[in-house]
CSV table of C-alpha atoms in Angstrom, one decimal:
chain,number,residue,atom,x,y,z
D,1,MET,CA,17.3,-7.3,5.3
D,2,ASN,CA,17.9,-5.4,2.5
D,3,GLN,CA,20.1,-2.0,3.0
D,4,ARG,CA,20.4,-1.5,-0.5
D,5,THR,CA,17.6,1.9,-0.4
D,6,GLY,CA,20.9,3.3,2.5
D,7,SER,CA,18.0,6.4,2.7
D,8,ARG,CA,17.7,8.1,6.6
D,9,ILE,CA,14.9,9.0,8.6
D,10,ASP,CA,14.6,13.2,8.8
D,11,ALA,CA,12.7,14.5,11.5
D,12,ALA,CA,13.2,18.2,9.5
D,13,ARG,CA,11.0,17.3,6.2
D,14,PRO,CA,7.4,15.8,5.6
D,15,HIS,CA,7.2,12.6,5.0
D,16,ALA,CA,4.6,11.1,3.3
D,17,ALA,CA,4.0,7.5,5.6
D,18,ARG,CA,4.2,9.6,8.6
D,19,ILE,CA,1.8,12.5,6.8
D,20,TRP,CA,-1.0,8.9,6.0
D,21,ASP,CA,-0.3,8.1,10.4
D,22,TYR,CA,-1.6,11.5,11.2
D,23,TRP,CA,-4.3,11.5,9.0
D,24,LEU,CA,-5.1,8.0,10.3
D,25,GLY,CA,-5.1,9.1,13.8
D,26,GLY,CA,-1.4,7.7,15.1
D,27,ARG,CA,1.8,8.6,17.1
D,28,ASP,CA,4.4,8.1,15.0
D,29,HIS,CA,5.5,11.0,12.8
D,30,TYR,CA,7.1,14.5,13.9
D,31,PRO,CA,4.8,18.0,13.8
D,32,VAL,CA,6.6,19.3,10.0
D,33,ASP,CA,4.5,16.2,9.1
D,34,GLN,CA,0.9,17.0,11.2
D,35,GLU,CA,1.5,20.6,9.8
D,36,VAL,CA,2.3,19.4,6.5
D,37,GLY,CA,-0.9,17.5,6.6
D,38,GLU,CA,-3.2,20.0,8.3
D,39,ARG,CA,-2.9,22.9,5.3
D,40,ILE,CA,-3.4,19.5,3.4
D,41,ARG,CA,-6.4,19.5,4.9
D,42,GLY,CA,-7.5,22.1,4.6
D,43,LEU,CA,-7.6,22.3,0.4
D,44,HIS,CA,-8.8,18.4,0.1
D,45,PRO,CA,-11.1,18.2,3.7
D,46,GLY,CA,-11.7,14.7,2.5
D,47,ILE,CA,-8.1,13.7,2.7
D,48,SER,CA,-9.3,11.5,6.1
D,49,ASP,CA,-12.2,9.6,5.2
D,50,VAL,CA,-9.8,8.9,2.1
D,51,ALA,CA,-6.9,7.2,4.6
D,52,ARG,CA,-9.4,5.5,6.2
D,53,ALA,CA,-11.0,3.9,3.5
D,54,GLY,CA,-7.7,3.1,2.2
D,55,ARG,CA,-7.0,1.5,5.0
D,56,ALA,CA,-10.0,-0.8,5.0
D,57,PHE,CA,-10.1,-1.7,1.7
D,58,LEU,CA,-6.3,-3.6,2.9
D,59,GLY,CA,-8.1,-5.4,5.7
D,60,ARG,CA,-11.3,-6.5,3.4
D,61,ALA,CA,-9.4,-7.6,-0.1
D,62,VAL,CA,-6.6,-9.4,2.9
D,63,ARG,CA,-9.4,-10.7,3.8
D,64,TYR,CA,-10.8,-12.2,1.5
D,65,LEU,CA,-7.6,-13.3,-0.6
D,66,ALA,CA,-6.9,-15.5,2.8
D,67,ALA,CA,-10.3,-16.6,3.8
D,68,ASP,CA,-12.4,-17.4,-0.2
D,69,ALA,CA,-9.3,-17.8,-2.8
D,70,GLY,CA,-7.1,-20.0,0.9
D,71,VAL,CA,-3.9,-17.9,-0.2
D,72,ARG,CA,-1.6,-18.2,3.0
D,73,GLN,CA,1.3,-15.4,1.2
D,74,PHE,CA,1.4,-12.4,1.0
D,75,LEU,CA,4.0,-9.7,0.1
D,76,ASP,CA,2.8,-6.0,1.1
D,77,ILE,CA,4.7,-3.1,-0.6
D,78,GLY,CA,5.2,-0.1,1.0
D,79,THR,CA,3.1,-0.6,4.1
D,80,GLY,CA,4.0,2.0,5.5
D,81,LEU,CA,4.3,2.6,9.3
D,82,PRO,CA,1.6,0.1,11.8
D,83,THR,CA,-2.0,1.1,12.8
D,84,ALA,CA,-4.7,-1.4,13.4
D,85,ASP,CA,-5.4,-4.9,11.8
D,86,ASN,CA,-2.0,-4.3,9.3
D,87,THR,CA,-2.1,-7.2,6.5
D,88,HIS,CA,-0.4,-9.3,9.2
D,89,GLN,CA,-3.1,-9.8,11.7
D,90,VAL,CA,-5.7,-9.9,9.3
D,91,ALA,CA,-4.4,-12.9,7.6
D,92,GLN,CA,-3.2,-15.2,10.5
D,93,ARG,CA,-6.9,-14.3,12.3
D,94,VAL,CA,-8.3,-17.3,9.2
D,95,ALA,CA,-5.2,-18.5,8.8
D,96,PRO,CA,-2.0,-18.6,11.8
D,97,ASP,CA,0.3,-19.7,9.7
D,98,ALA,CA,0.1,-17.3,7.1
D,99,ARG,CA,3.8,-15.6,5.8
D,100,VAL,CA,4.3,-12.5,4.9
D,101,VAL,CA,6.5,-10.2,4.6
D,102,TYR,CA,6.3,-6.2,4.4
D,103,VAL,CA,8.4,-3.9,2.2
D,104,ASP,CA,9.0,-0.3,2.8
D,105,ASN,CA,12.2,2.7,1.7
D,106,ASP,CA,11.5,4.2,4.8
D,107,PRO,CA,13.6,3.7,7.8
D,108,LEU,CA,11.2,4.8,10.3
D,109,VAL,CA,9.2,2.3,9.0
D,110,LEU,CA,11.5,-0.5,9.6
D,111,VAL,CA,12.2,0.6,13.1
D,112,HIS,CA,8.2,0.1,14.5
D,113,ALA,CA,7.9,-3.1,12.4
D,114,ARG,CA,10.6,-4.4,13.9
D,115,ALA,CA,9.1,-4.0,17.1
D,116,ARG,CA,5.3,-3.8,16.7
D,117,LEU,CA,4.7,-6.2,13.9
D,118,VAL,CA,4.6,-10.0,15.7
D,119,GLY,CA,2.8,-12.5,14.1
D,120,THR,CA,1.2,-16.1,15.7
D,121,ARG,CA,3.7,-18.9,15.8
D,122,GLU,CA,2.6,-21.1,13.3
D,123,GLY,CA,3.0,-17.7,10.8
D,124,VAL,CA,5.7,-15.9,9.5
D,125,THR,CA,6.2,-11.7,9.0
D,126,ASP,CA,9.6,-10.8,7.6
D,127,TYR,CA,10.8,-6.8,6.9
D,128,ALA,CA,12.8,-5.6,4.4
D,129,LEU,CA,14.6,-2.2,4.1
D,130,ALA,CA,13.9,-2.1,0.2
D,131,ASP,CA,12.3,0.4,-3.3
D,132,LEU,CA,9.0,-1.1,-5.6
D,133,ARG,CA,11.6,0.4,-8.4
D,134,ASP,CA,13.8,-2.2,-7.9
D,135,PRO,CA,11.6,-5.4,-7.9
D,136,GLU,CA,14.4,-8.4,-8.4
D,137,ALA,CA,16.1,-7.3,-4.4
D,138,ILE,CA,12.4,-7.6,-3.6
D,139,LEU,CA,12.1,-10.9,-4.7
D,140,GLU,CA,15.4,-12.1,-4.2
D,141,TYR,CA,14.0,-11.3,-0.4
D,142,ALA,CA,11.0,-12.0,0.2
D,143,ALA,CA,12.1,-15.3,-1.1
D,144,ARG,CA,13.7,-16.6,1.4
D,145,THR,CA,10.3,-16.2,3.6
D,146,LEU,CA,7.5,-17.4,0.8
D,147,ASP,CA,7.9,-20.0,-1.9
D,148,LEU,CA,7.4,-18.0,-5.2
D,149,THR,CA,6.2,-21.2,-6.4
D,150,ARG,CA,3.4,-21.4,-4.7
D,151,PRO,CA,0.5,-18.2,-4.7
D,152,VAL,CA,0.8,-15.1,-3.7
D,153,GLY,CA,-0.7,-11.9,-2.9
D,154,LEU,CA,0.9,-8.6,-4.1
D,155,LEU,CA,-0.3,-6.1,-2.3
D,156,LEU,CA,0.9,-2.6,-3.8
D,157,VAL,CA,-1.5,-0.2,-1.8
D,158,GLY,CA,-0.9,3.4,-1.8
D,159,VAL,CA,2.9,2.7,-3.1
D,160,VAL,CA,2.3,3.1,-6.8
D,161,ILE,CA,1.5,7.0,-6.8
D,162,PHE,CA,4.9,7.6,-5.6
D,163,ILE,CA,6.0,5.8,-9.2
D,164,GLY,CA,6.6,8.9,-12.4
D,165,GLU,CA,5.5,7.4,-15.9
D,166,ASP,CA,10.1,7.8,-16.6
D,167,GLU,CA,10.8,5.2,-14.1
D,168,ASP,CA,8.2,2.9,-15.5
D,169,PRO,CA,5.2,1.9,-13.1
D,170,TYR,CA,3.4,-0.8,-14.9
D,171,GLY,CA,6.5,-2.4,-15.9
D,172,LEU,CA,7.5,-2.7,-12.4
D,173,VAL,CA,3.9,-4.0,-11.1
D,174,ARG,CA,4.2,-6.8,-14.0
D,175,ARG,CA,8.1,-7.5,-13.4
D,176,LEU,CA,6.6,-8.0,-10.2
D,177,MET,CA,3.3,-10.1,-11.2
D,178,ASP,CA,6.0,-12.5,-13.9
D,179,ALA,CA,7.7,-14.1,-10.9
D,180,LEU,CA,5.5,-15.0,-9.0
D,181,PRO,CA,3.3,-18.5,-10.0
D,182,SER,CA,-0.3,-19.0,-12.1
D,183,GLY,CA,-2.9,-18.0,-8.9
D,184,SER,CA,-1.2,-14.7,-7.3
D,185,PHE,CA,-3.0,-11.8,-6.9
D,186,LEU,CA,-2.1,-8.4,-7.3
D,187,ALA,CA,-4.1,-6.1,-4.9
D,188,LEU,CA,-3.6,-2.3,-5.8
D,189,SER,CA,-4.9,0.7,-4.9
D,190,HIS,CA,-4.4,4.7,-6.0
D,191,THR,CA,-4.9,7.9,-5.7
D,192,VAL,CA,-7.2,9.1,-9.0
D,193,THR,CA,-7.2,12.4,-11.6
D,194,GLY,CA,-10.2,13.8,-13.3
D,195,PRO,CA,-13.3,16.3,-14.3
D,196,GLY,CA,-14.5,17.1,-10.2
D,197,SER,CA,-10.9,16.6,-8.2
D,198,ASP,CA,-9.6,19.8,-8.1
D,199,ASP,CA,-9.2,19.6,-4.6
D,200,VAL,CA,-7.0,16.1,-5.0
D,201,ASP,CA,-5.2,18.1,-8.0
D,202,ALA,CA,-4.5,21.3,-5.6
D,203,ALA,CA,-3.2,19.2,-2.8
D,204,VAL,CA,-0.9,16.6,-4.5
D,205,ALA,CA,-0.2,20.3,-6.9
D,206,PHE,CA,1.2,21.8,-2.4
D,207,TRP,CA,2.7,18.4,-1.4
D,208,ASN,CA,5.1,18.9,-4.4
D,209,GLU,CA,6.2,21.8,-3.3
D,210,ARG,CA,7.2,20.6,-0.2
D,211,GLY,CA,7.2,17.3,0.5
D,212,THR,CA,9.1,12.9,-0.6
D,213,PRO,CA,8.5,11.0,-2.5
D,214,ARG,CA,6.4,13.0,-5.1
D,215,VAL,CA,3.2,12.0,-6.5
D,216,THR,CA,1.5,10.6,-9.8
D,217,LEU,CA,-1.9,11.3,-9.6
D,218,ARG,CA,-3.3,8.9,-13.1
D,219,THR,CA,-6.8,7.7,-14.5
D,220,PRO,CA,-9.7,5.3,-13.0
D,221,ALA,CA,-8.4,3.8,-16.3
D,222,GLY,CA,-4.4,4.2,-15.5
D,223,VAL,CA,-5.2,2.7,-12.4
D,224,ALA,CA,-6.7,-0.4,-14.3
D,225,ARG,CA,-3.7,-1.0,-16.4
D,226,PHE,CA,-2.0,-2.0,-14.1
D,227,PHE,CA,-4.3,-5.2,-13.9
D,228,ASP,CA,-3.8,-6.0,-17.4
D,229,GLY,CA,-4.0,-9.9,-18.3
D,230,LEU,CA,-5.1,-10.6,-14.8
D,231,GLU,CA,-8.8,-11.6,-14.6
D,232,LEU,CA,-10.2,-8.9,-11.9
D,233,LEU,CA,-12.9,-10.0,-9.5
D,234,PRO,CA,-16.1,-7.6,-9.1
D,235,PRO,CA,-16.9,-5.5,-9.0
D,236,GLY,CA,-13.5,-4.5,-11.1
D,237,VAL,CA,-11.9,-1.2,-10.7
D,238,VAL,CA,-14.0,1.5,-8.4
D,239,PRO,CA,-14.0,3.6,-5.0
D,240,CYS,CA,-11.4,1.9,-2.9
D,241,SER,CA,-14.7,2.1,-0.8
D,242,ARG,CA,-17.0,0.4,-2.4
D,243,TRP,CA,-14.9,-2.6,-3.7
D,244,GLN,CA,-17.0,-5.7,-1.4
D,245,PRO,CA,-17.8,-3.5,1.1
D,246,GLU,CA,-19.1,-4.3,4.0
D,247,GLU,CA,-22.8,-4.8,4.0
D,248,THR,CA,-25.0,-1.4,5.9
D,249,SER,CA,-28.6,-0.7,5.5
D,250,ASP,CA,-27.9,3.6,4.6
D,251,GLY,CA,-26.9,2.5,0.7
D,252,GLY,CA,-22.9,1.8,0.8
D,253,PRO,CA,-20.1,4.4,1.9
D,254,ALA,CA,-19.0,7.7,0.0
D,255,GLU,CA,-16.7,7.1,-3.0
D,256,VAL,CA,-13.8,8.5,-1.7
D,257,GLY,CA,-11.1,10.1,-5.1
D,258,LEU,CA,-9.0,6.5,-4.3
D,259,TYR,CA,-9.0,3.3,-6.8
D,260,ALA,CA,-8.1,-0.3,-6.4
D,261,GLY,CA,-9.3,-3.6,-8.0
D,262,VAL,CA,-8.1,-7.4,-6.7
D,263,GLY,CA,-7.0,-9.7,-10.2
D,264,ARG,CA,-5.4,-13.7,-10.3
D,265,LYS,CA,-2.8,-13.9,-12.7
D,266,PRO,CA,-4.8,-17.1,-14.8
């Protein structure tokens, strides 16, 4: 297990993974996370809808990659705390032999993952305590479980927002994709800013004054840049609720300020 980050669980300071768990209705958070989560909800009343839409996008993307694209290996970075329909559960329902490596830099996530994320007998589920800022360390660990000469589904769902512009976010994603073979996929989601997003901007400003890690918002065009050089799947980079949604009779899901896309490496 990669222990490079050397971080520890801090119950006195709010943390993004635990607040996200609170918004999703989970139990793996502390009072400080609930308090800040409610303060953010007051600034951005739709935040729970955003959290649920982001989680649903992950499920649809993994299901597509496993069922339609034939992907049998997944590298899920910034996995967050376990909840319903985690990556290995979705993938292994389609392909019991699917192999999944989870990566997160929060030791609380690692503790819960080891205890609760158990996969099928045919497949493999593994976990690394590591940071997106060190893609080479992630790849070195992932290679113990995944065959990096075969296609991999790289999942960066709601994690690149924690990489500042001065930390080369596009370069980090590119280094990961460059190490993966043709036929691999990138599934990425990212909170966006733009006209009419005053509630999102206010919530992020509040968070950045009190929480960890800090959040960097990007425009929809900025999110699309992460897919440069990849073949974007329809419908492109869109609100995650609109990425290949389940069919409904009421005109489709509402838009949210979390954009997402899936791209294939040619």
